Structures are given as C-alpha cells and as structure tokens.
C-alpha cells in the first residue's frame, strides 16, 4: 500500500470567494465610490461576529441613518449594508475584497453597540467556521486575522510612534519616520504521522479534557524550512524519527495569526514513544478502524472509555487536523 494520501476536501478555513485585489487597496477613488454599497463584517474584541442561519434579519433603522442588516445568502455571516460610519471607511477598517461587484470590509464593533442586534447571535470561528460557505468562511477568517493585527500594531515597532492605516487597512505607517508595517502571519506545521499501512499516531496536551487527542503540530523557527520543522517537532514532542514528509494543504488559523501548513509523514510504530515532559501528556498509535470509530462521534464529542485508552475524542471540523484525519480514514 502506498504511504501517501491526499486531502479529500479543502480545510474549511482555506475556502474563500472574495477577490483579494491588491490594486484595489490603493485605489482610494474606487473605495470611496463603493463604500455606500459596501457590506461590512463587524467583529468584536473576542473574535465574534453576528451569524444567522434561517432568514435575513429585519432592517434596522436608526435616527438619521438608513442602515440595514442582511445575511449573505447561505453564508450565515450577518453583514451591515449602507454603513453609517460616514462617507469613507473609518480608521482601522480593512478591505477584505470584492465579490460580484460588492466591496466587503471589516470593522471592530461590540454586540451592545449594534442597534437591534442580539448578542446571543454572535459566535466565533471555532464555533461556526465549519458551517459557513466559501464567502462567509473567507470573510470571517480574514476579518478576525486582520483586525487582530491592527489591535497590536498601533505603535511602530521601530520607533514607538503612533501608526495609521493605509492601503485599505493592509498597511500601517508610523507618524515619525514613515516606517510601514504589514499584517504578520506565523507559520506552524501540523503533521499526520502514520506507519504507511493501518496505524496513525495521535497525542494529547496536558491541558486538554480527558480523552482528547489530535495530530502533532508546532511553530516554525527562524531560518527553518517547513520540512525540517516537521522532523524536529515530532522528534521533540514524541521522540521518534519520520520519513517521507509530504505536503497536504494549509489553512489560516487566526488565533491570533497562525497559518497551519499540513503535512504527512511515515514513522516506525515499534520505535518507543517518549512524550515531551510538560508538553505532551500521552501519545499512542491507533488503527484506521479505531480512528473511524472516533470520527463517528462528531466534533470533540463522546465520553472516553477509561478501560480502553484507544477510544479517543478527535478535533472539530473547523480545524485542518480534522480534514487530515478524515482523509486518512477514508483510505481503503
């Protein structure tokens, strides 16, 4: 049997339908012309945005403002139309892109500051990301990531002076010397290790609830290739060597600014597992049938059988780890 496999479908947070048009970010005239008809993703400081799954909410009218809310068809992300924030995007707004001639922007806001909104309808990516369509998933993921960067980049890292947004929210420029800073992404590898046949390696962190397991992951260090990071992290975390490292796919993980780069690798299940003290509480090999049984329980669902440590709880569908495990389990 060939050791290699492919993802059966893209990770849910890798999907996108809005065009990231870089020239549009510097086209101020076009941004202003499209602002009146733009649709706005409002994200609070906890990374939540209002979502609605049934029908579009009724229009909300405020004094002196014909602002209305509607839900993008099928996406579940509730968007504001005809924004009341003046004739141009406010400081800190981020241009997410365009789709079908409509510009999409992201702004910070809180549930109690949005007239007519129900705070109970606000949810984060971990809760609803897997249920969104490509437009909604791409908009919300980009909004959460970019606004988080803005929150932490208000002062120049080189001279400490205040910074202000440019280029549709994709650049911050400092007052003192004109230094420019761009949104930061921290790459991390995540690897499904298998034996080339019927067993897959899972591990758990000490802070996770009993029974929760996933594949191994870690951050890429300066000057390190992705493949070298895969080999190093697995050796550090569980003490084994891997071969046949191969790329699977990637997805944004904006908590707050990671990019998860998925790999597969092969290891010898007879090599002793040595979990890293304080980082990995337990690691184990399970069969494809045992993995399928775990996947059938749903997202982090079920109660582990204390008499059988191989009855495990697996990651939710919003994570690339779930896509990797489902793809490996789907092999004959």
PDB file of N, CA and C in Angstrom, residues 221-297:
ATOM      1  N   UNK A 221      10.577  27.799  13.305  1.00  0.00           N
ATOM      2  CA  UNK A 221      11.560  28.712  13.859  1.00  0.00           C
ATOM      3  C   UNK A 221      12.249  29.515  12.763  1.00  0.00           C
ATOM      4  N   UNK A 222      12.875  30.616  13.147  1.00  0.00           N
ATOM      5  CA  UNK A 222      13.601  31.452  12.196  1.00  0.00           C
ATOM      6  C   UNK A 222      14.691  30.645  11.501  1.00  0.00           C
ATOM      7  N   UNK A 223      14.782  30.785  10.180  1.00  0.00           N
ATOM      8  CA  UNK A 223      15.803  30.098   9.421  1.00  0.00           C
ATOM      9  C   UNK A 223      15.544  28.623   9.190  1.00  0.00           C
ATOM     10  N   UNK A 224      14.329  28.156   9.464  1.00  0.00           N
ATOM     11  CA  UNK A 224      13.998  26.739   9.377  1.00  0.00           C
ATOM     12  C   UNK A 224      13.030  26.481   8.240  1.00  0.00           C
ATOM     13  N   UNK A 225      13.241  25.417   7.478  1.00  0.00           N
ATOM     14  CA  UNK A 225      12.290  25.027   6.444  1.00  0.00           C
ATOM     15  C   UNK A 225      11.093  24.335   7.082  1.00  0.00           C
ATOM     16  N   UNK A 226      10.002  24.243   6.339  1.00  0.00           N
ATOM     17  CA  UNK A 226       8.818  23.582   6.864  1.00  0.00           C
ATOM     18  C   UNK A 226       9.083  22.104   7.126  1.00  0.00           C
ATOM     19  N   UNK A 227       9.779  21.444   6.195  1.00  0.00           N
ATOM     20  CA  UNK A 227      10.058  20.024   6.371  1.00  0.00           C
ATOM     21  C   UNK A 227      10.975  19.773   7.568  1.00  0.00           C
ATOM     22  N   UNK A 228      11.972  20.626   7.750  1.00  0.00           N
ATOM     23  CA  UNK A 228      12.849  20.476   8.905  1.00  0.00           C
ATOM     24  C   UNK A 228      12.083  20.673  10.204  1.00  0.00           C
ATOM     25  N   UNK A 229      11.117  21.586  10.177  1.00  0.00           N
ATOM     26  CA  UNK A 229      10.295  21.817  11.367  1.00  0.00           C
ATOM     27  C   UNK A 229       9.458  20.588  11.690  1.00  0.00           C
ATOM     28  N   UNK A 230       8.906  19.937  10.660  1.00  0.00           N
ATOM     29  CA  UNK A 230       8.130  18.722  10.883  1.00  0.00           C
ATOM     30  C   UNK A 230       8.974  17.685  11.611  1.00  0.00           C
ATOM     31  N   UNK A 231      10.159  17.413  11.088  1.00  0.00           N
ATOM     32  CA  UNK A 231      11.026  16.398  11.691  1.00  0.00           C
ATOM     33  C   UNK A 231      11.428  16.779  13.110  1.00  0.00           C
ATOM     34  N   UNK A 232      11.778  18.046  13.317  1.00  0.00           N
ATOM     35  CA  UNK A 232      12.212  18.488  14.649  1.00  0.00           C
ATOM     36  C   UNK A 232      11.079  18.402  15.663  1.00  0.00           C
ATOM     37  N   UNK A 233       9.896  18.932  15.300  1.00  0.00           N
ATOM     38  CA  UNK A 233       8.793  18.961  16.254  1.00  0.00           C
ATOM     39  C   UNK A 233       8.363  17.553  16.675  1.00  0.00           C
ATOM     40  N   UNK A 234       8.314  16.628  15.727  1.00  0.00           N
ATOM     41  CA  UNK A 234       7.889  15.272  16.069  1.00  0.00           C
ATOM     42  C   UNK A 234       8.934  14.603  16.957  1.00  0.00           C
ATOM     43  N   UNK A 235      10.196  14.818  16.649  1.00  0.00           N
ATOM     44  CA  UNK A 235      11.252  14.254  17.496  1.00  0.00           C
ATOM     45  C   UNK A 235      11.196  14.848  18.894  1.00  0.00           C
ATOM     46  N   UNK A 236      10.961  16.162  18.989  1.00  0.00           N
ATOM     47  CA  UNK A 236      10.901  16.816  20.299  1.00  0.00           C
ATOM     48  C   UNK A 236       9.678  16.377  21.098  1.00  0.00           C
ATOM     49  N   UNK A 237       8.538  16.237  20.410  1.00  0.00           N
ATOM     50  CA  UNK A 237       7.289  16.005  21.131  1.00  0.00           C
ATOM     51  C   UNK A 237       7.073  14.546  21.517  1.00  0.00           C
ATOM     52  N   UNK A 238       7.484  13.603  20.648  1.00  0.00           N
ATOM     53  CA  UNK A 238       7.228  12.200  20.968  1.00  0.00           C
ATOM     54  C   UNK A 238       8.459  11.311  20.793  1.00  0.00           C
ATOM     55  N   UNK A 239       9.613  11.880  20.428  1.00  0.00           N
ATOM     56  CA  UNK A 239      10.863  11.142  20.421  1.00  0.00           C
ATOM     57  C   UNK A 239      11.058  10.137  19.313  1.00  0.00           C
ATOM     58  N   UNK A 240      10.389  10.316  18.156  1.00  0.00           N
ATOM     59  CA  UNK A 240      10.568   9.363  17.065  1.00  0.00           C
ATOM     60  C   UNK A 240      11.033  10.091  15.798  1.00  0.00           C
ATOM     61  N   UNK A 241      11.572   9.316  14.863  1.00  0.00           N
ATOM     62  CA  UNK A 241      12.044   9.839  13.583  1.00  0.00           C
ATOM     63  C   UNK A 241      10.972   9.615  12.512  1.00  0.00           C
ATOM     64  N   UNK A 242      10.905  10.518  11.539  1.00  0.00           N
ATOM     65  CA  UNK A 242       9.937  10.383  10.457  1.00  0.00           C
ATOM     66  C   UNK A 242      10.644  10.459   9.110  1.00  0.00           C
ATOM     67  N   UNK A 243      10.019   9.856   8.101  1.00  0.00           N
ATOM     68  CA  UNK A 243      10.497   9.897   6.721  1.00  0.00           C
ATOM     69  C   UNK A 243       9.324  10.236   5.812  1.00  0.00           C
ATOM     70  N   UNK A 244       9.606  10.361   4.520  1.00  0.00           N
ATOM     71  CA  UNK A 244       8.554  10.562   3.515  1.00  0.00           C
ATOM     72  C   UNK A 244       7.634  11.734   3.873  1.00  0.00           C
ATOM     73  N   UNK A 245       8.218  12.850   4.277  1.00  0.00           N
ATOM     74  CA  UNK A 245       7.435  14.033   4.625  1.00  0.00           C
ATOM     75  C   UNK A 245       6.827  14.624   3.353  1.00  0.00           C
ATOM     76  N   UNK A 246       5.526  14.818   3.352  1.00  0.00           N
ATOM     77  CA  UNK A 246       4.848  15.337   2.169  1.00  0.00           C
ATOM     78  C   UNK A 246       3.776  16.341   2.517  1.00  0.00           C
ATOM     79  N   UNK A 247       3.597  17.327   1.653  1.00  0.00           N
ATOM     80  CA  UNK A 247       2.636  18.414   1.875  1.00  0.00           C
ATOM     81  C   UNK A 247       1.212  17.937   1.610  1.00  0.00           C
ATOM     82  N   UNK A 248       0.259  18.389   2.426  1.00  0.00           N
ATOM     83  CA  UNK A 248      -1.152  18.065   2.260  1.00  0.00           C
ATOM     84  C   UNK A 248      -2.010  19.277   1.920  1.00  0.00           C
ATOM     85  N   UNK A 249      -1.845  20.373   2.634  1.00  0.00           N
ATOM     86  CA  UNK A 249      -2.676  21.562   2.433  1.00  0.00           C
ATOM     87  C   UNK A 249      -2.446  22.538   3.569  1.00  0.00           C
ATOM     88  N   UNK A 250      -3.178  23.648   3.546  1.00  0.00           N
ATOM     89  CA  UNK A 250      -2.986  24.657   4.590  1.00  0.00           C
ATOM     90  C   UNK A 250      -4.282  25.397   4.842  1.00  0.00           C
ATOM     91  N   UNK A 251      -4.334  26.076   5.965  1.00  0.00           N
ATOM     92  CA  UNK A 251      -5.450  26.971   6.241  1.00  0.00           C
ATOM     93  C   UNK A 251      -5.023  28.002   7.284  1.00  0.00           C
ATOM     94  N   UNK A 252      -5.648  29.171   7.191  1.00  0.00           N
ATOM     95  CA  UNK A 252      -5.420  30.196   8.206  1.00  0.00           C
ATOM     96  C   UNK A 252      -5.972  29.715   9.543  1.00  0.00           C
ATOM     97  N   UNK A 253      -5.325  30.123  10.601  1.00  0.00           N
ATOM     98  CA  UNK A 253      -5.777  29.820  11.969  1.00  0.00           C
ATOM     99  C   UNK A 253      -5.566  31.093  12.782  1.00  0.00           C
ATOM    100  N   UNK A 254      -6.485  32.061  12.659  1.00  0.00           N
ATOM    101  CA  UNK A 254      -6.266  33.398  13.216  1.00  0.00           C
ATOM    102  C   UNK A 254      -6.507  33.505  14.711  1.00  0.00           C
ATOM    103  N   UNK A 255      -5.747  32.744  15.489  1.00  0.00           N
ATOM    104  CA  UNK A 255      -5.882  32.737  16.945  1.00  0.00           C
ATOM    105  C   UNK A 255      -4.518  32.918  17.606  1.00  0.00           C
ATOM    106  N   UNK A 256      -3.806  34.042  17.406  1.00  0.00           N
ATOM    107  CA  UNK A 256      -4.322  35.203  16.679  1.00  0.00           C
ATOM    108  C   UNK A 256      -3.869  35.326  15.235  1.00  0.00           C
ATOM    109  N   UNK A 257      -2.752  34.654  14.803  1.00  0.00           N
ATOM    110  CA  UNK A 257      -2.241  34.978  13.466  1.00  0.00           C
ATOM    111  C   UNK A 257      -1.444  33.831  12.856  1.00  0.00           C
ATOM    112  N   UNK A 258      -1.891  32.613  13.041  1.00  0.00           N
ATOM    113  CA  UNK A 258      -1.144  31.472  12.537  1.00  0.00           C
ATOM    114  C   UNK A 258      -1.604  31.059  11.141  1.00  0.00           C
ATOM    115  N   UNK A 259      -0.704  30.403  10.429  1.00  0.00           N
ATOM    116  CA  UNK A 259      -1.018  29.689   9.197  1.00  0.00           C
ATOM    117  C   UNK A 259      -0.622  28.243   9.432  1.00  0.00           C
ATOM    118  N   UNK A 260      -1.605  27.344   9.422  1.00  0.00           N
ATOM    119  CA  UNK A 260      -1.333  25.937   9.656  1.00  0.00           C
ATOM    120  C   UNK A 260      -1.013  25.262   8.328  1.00  0.00           C
ATOM    121  N   UNK A 261       0.198  24.723   8.225  1.00  0.00           N
ATOM    122  CA  UNK A 261       0.659  24.070   6.999  1.00  0.00           C
ATOM    123  C   UNK A 261       0.686  22.572   7.263  1.00  0.00           C
ATOM    124  N   UNK A 262      -0.203  21.838   6.576  1.00  0.00           N
ATOM    125  CA  UNK A 262      -0.396  20.426   6.863  1.00  0.00           C
ATOM    126  C   UNK A 262       0.536  19.504   6.097  1.00  0.00           C
ATOM    127  N   UNK A 263       1.069  18.506   6.793  1.00  0.00           N
ATOM    128  CA  UNK A 263       1.962  17.516   6.206  1.00  0.00           C
ATOM    129  C   UNK A 263       1.547  16.116   6.645  1.00  0.00           C
ATOM    130  N   UNK A 264       2.069  15.127   5.920  1.00  0.00           N
ATOM    131  CA  UNK A 264       2.020  13.739   6.348  1.00  0.00           C
ATOM    132  C   UNK A 264       3.450  13.229   6.433  1.00  0.00           C
ATOM    133  N   UNK A 265       3.662  12.215   7.236  1.00  0.00           N
ATOM    134  CA  UNK A 265       4.984  11.613   7.362  1.00  0.00           C
ATOM    135  C   UNK A 265       4.815  10.180   7.840  1.00  0.00           C
ATOM    136  N   UNK A 266       5.848   9.391   7.628  1.00  0.00           N
ATOM    137  CA  UNK A 266       5.824   7.976   7.990  1.00  0.00           C
ATOM    138  C   UNK A 266       6.811   7.728   9.131  1.00  0.00           C
ATOM    139  N   UNK A 267       6.405   6.892  10.076  1.00  0.00           N
ATOM    140  CA  UNK A 267       7.275   6.538  11.203  1.00  0.00           C
ATOM    141  C   UNK A 267       7.103   5.061  11.537  1.00  0.00           C
ATOM    142  N   UNK A 268       8.055   4.536  12.270  1.00  0.00           N
ATOM    143  CA  UNK A 268       8.035   3.139  12.691  1.00  0.00           C
ATOM    144  C   UNK A 268       7.279   3.031  14.012  1.00  0.00           C
ATOM    145  N   UNK A 269       6.154   2.333  14.033  1.00  0.00           N
ATOM    146  CA  UNK A 269       5.384   2.234  15.286  1.00  0.00           C
ATOM    147  C   UNK A 269       6.076   1.421  16.369  1.00  0.00           C
ATOM    148  N   UNK A 270       7.141   0.718  16.001  1.00  0.00           N
ATOM    149  CA  UNK A 270       7.884  -0.035  17.009  1.00  0.00           C
ATOM    150  C   UNK A 270       8.916   0.830  17.735  1.00  0.00           C
ATOM    151  N   UNK A 271       9.180   2.017  17.206  1.00  0.00           N
ATOM    152  CA  UNK A 271      10.102   2.921  17.896  1.00  0.00           C
ATOM    153  C   UNK A 271       9.410   3.466  19.144  1.00  0.00           C
ATOM    154  N   UNK A 272      10.045   3.409  20.303  1.00  0.00           N
ATOM    155  CA  UNK A 272       9.389   3.850  21.545  1.00  0.00           C
ATOM    156  C   UNK A 272       8.966   5.313  21.488  1.00  0.00           C
ATOM    157  N   UNK A 273       7.773   5.573  21.983  1.00  0.00           N
ATOM    158  CA  UNK A 273       7.271   6.941  22.090  1.00  0.00           C
ATOM    159  C   UNK A 273       7.737   7.544  23.406  1.00  0.00           C
ATOM    160  N   UNK A 274       8.279   8.763  23.327  1.00  0.00           N
ATOM    161  CA  UNK A 274       8.764   9.458  24.517  1.00  0.00           C
ATOM    162  C   UNK A 274       8.109  10.838  24.548  1.00  0.00           C
ATOM    163  N   UNK A 275       6.919  10.964  25.140  1.00  0.00           N
ATOM    164  CA  UNK A 275       6.222  12.252  25.179  1.00  0.00           C
ATOM    165  C   UNK A 275       7.044  13.320  25.900  1.00  0.00           C
ATOM    166  N   UNK A 276       7.064  14.516  25.319  1.00  0.00           N
ATOM    167  CA  UNK A 276       7.814  15.624  25.914  1.00  0.00           C
ATOM    168  C   UNK A 276       7.197  16.024  27.238  1.00  0.00           C
ATOM    169  N   UNK A 277       8.012  16.072  28.270  1.00  0.00           N
ATOM    170  CA  UNK A 277       7.538  16.400  29.608  1.00  0.00           C
ATOM    171  C   UNK A 277       6.928  17.796  29.638  1.00  0.00           C
ATOM    172  N   UNK A 278       5.691  17.895  30.134  1.00  0.00           N
ATOM    173  CA  UNK A 278       5.006  19.170  30.258  1.00  0.00           C
ATOM    174  C   UNK A 278       4.318  19.645  28.993  1.00  0.00           C
ATOM    175  N   UNK A 279       4.597  19.012  27.863  1.00  0.00           N
ATOM    176  CA  UNK A 279       4.003  19.433  26.597  1.00  0.00           C
ATOM    177  C   UNK A 279       3.060  18.381  26.018  1.00  0.00           C
ATOM    178  N   UNK A 280       3.452  17.128  26.102  1.00  0.00           N
ATOM    179  CA  UNK A 280       2.633  16.024  25.615  1.00  0.00           C
ATOM    180  C   UNK A 280       2.362  15.079  26.779  1.00  0.00           C
ATOM    181  N   UNK A 281       1.103  14.935  27.127  1.00  0.00           N
ATOM    182  CA  UNK A 281       0.747  14.062  28.255  1.00  0.00           C
ATOM    183  C   UNK A 281       0.720  12.601  27.847  1.00  0.00           C
ATOM    184  N   UNK A 282       0.303  12.330  26.610  1.00  0.00           N
ATOM    185  CA  UNK A 282       0.187  10.952  26.167  1.00  0.00           C
ATOM    186  C   UNK A 282       0.257  10.921  24.644  1.00  0.00           C
ATOM    187  N   UNK A 283       0.758   9.826  24.102  1.00  0.00           N
ATOM    188  CA  UNK A 283       0.795   9.600  22.659  1.00  0.00           C
ATOM    189  C   UNK A 283       0.535   8.127  22.413  1.00  0.00           C
ATOM    190  N   UNK A 284      -0.142   7.809  21.323  1.00  0.00           N
ATOM    191  CA  UNK A 284      -0.495   6.426  21.047  1.00  0.00           C
ATOM    192  C   UNK A 284      -0.747   6.220  19.563  1.00  0.00           C
ATOM    193  N   UNK A 285      -0.599   4.986  19.136  1.00  0.00           N
ATOM    194  CA  UNK A 285      -0.957   4.573  17.782  1.00  0.00           C
ATOM    195  C   UNK A 285      -2.332   3.919  17.828  1.00  0.00           C
ATOM    196  N   UNK A 286      -3.200   4.271  16.872  1.00  0.00           N
ATOM    197  CA  UNK A 286      -4.492   3.600  16.756  1.00  0.00           C
ATOM    198  C   UNK A 286      -4.672   3.137  15.315  1.00  0.00           C
ATOM    199  N   UNK A 287      -5.540   2.180  15.117  1.00  0.00           N
ATOM    200  CA  UNK A 287      -5.791   1.653  13.784  1.00  0.00           C
ATOM    201  C   UNK A 287      -6.765   2.537  13.023  1.00  0.00           C
ATOM    202  N   UNK A 288      -6.867   2.291  11.730  1.00  0.00           N
ATOM    203  CA  UNK A 288      -7.806   3.066  10.911  1.00  0.00           C
ATOM    204  C   UNK A 288      -9.246   2.844  11.371  1.00  0.00           C
ATOM    205  N   UNK A 289      -9.595   1.625  11.743  1.00  0.00           N
ATOM    206  CA  UNK A 289     -10.951   1.363  12.235  1.00  0.00           C
ATOM    207  C   UNK A 289     -11.222   2.100  13.542  1.00  0.00           C
ATOM    208  N   UNK A 290     -10.234   2.151  14.425  1.00  0.00           N
ATOM    209  CA  UNK A 290     -10.414   2.882  15.686  1.00  0.00           C
ATOM    210  C   UNK A 290     -10.549   4.379  15.424  1.00  0.00           C
ATOM    211  N   UNK A 291      -9.815   4.880  14.437  1.00  0.00           N
ATOM    212  CA  UNK A 291      -9.956   6.281  14.076  1.00  0.00           C
ATOM    213  C   UNK A 291     -11.346   6.558  13.519  1.00  0.00           C
ATOM    214  N   UNK A 292     -11.833   5.681  12.663  1.00  0.00           N
ATOM    215  CA  UNK A 292     -13.178   5.859  12.108  1.00  0.00           C
ATOM    216  C   UNK A 292     -14.230   5.871  13.208  1.00  0.00           C
ATOM    217  N   UNK A 293     -14.030   5.019  14.206  1.00  0.00           N
ATOM    218  CA  UNK A 293     -14.967   4.993  15.336  1.00  0.00           C
ATOM    219  C   UNK A 293     -14.948   6.329  16.070  1.00  0.00           C
ATOM    220  N   UNK A 294     -13.745   6.880  16.275  1.00  0.00           N
ATOM    221  CA  UNK A 294     -13.649   8.178  16.933  1.00  0.00           C
ATOM    222  C   UNK A 294     -14.280   9.287  16.116  1.00  0.00           C
ATOM    223  N   UNK A 295     -14.057   9.282  14.803  1.00  0.00           N
ATOM    224  CA  UNK A 295     -14.635  10.309  13.939  1.00  0.00           C
ATOM    225  C   UNK A 295     -16.157  10.245  13.928  1.00  0.00           C
ATOM    226  N   UNK A 296     -16.693   9.060  14.072  1.00  0.00           N
ATOM    227  CA  UNK A 296     -18.152   8.909  14.038  1.00  0.00           C
ATOM    228  C   UNK A 296     -18.839   9.573  15.219  1.00  0.00           C
ATOM    229  N   UNK A 297     -18.076   9.908  16.272  1.00  0.00           N
ATOM    230  CA  UNK A 297     -18.675  10.548  17.448  1.00  0.00           C
ATOM    231  C   UNK A 297     -18.913  12.034  17.242  1.00  0.00           C
TER     232      UNK A 297
END
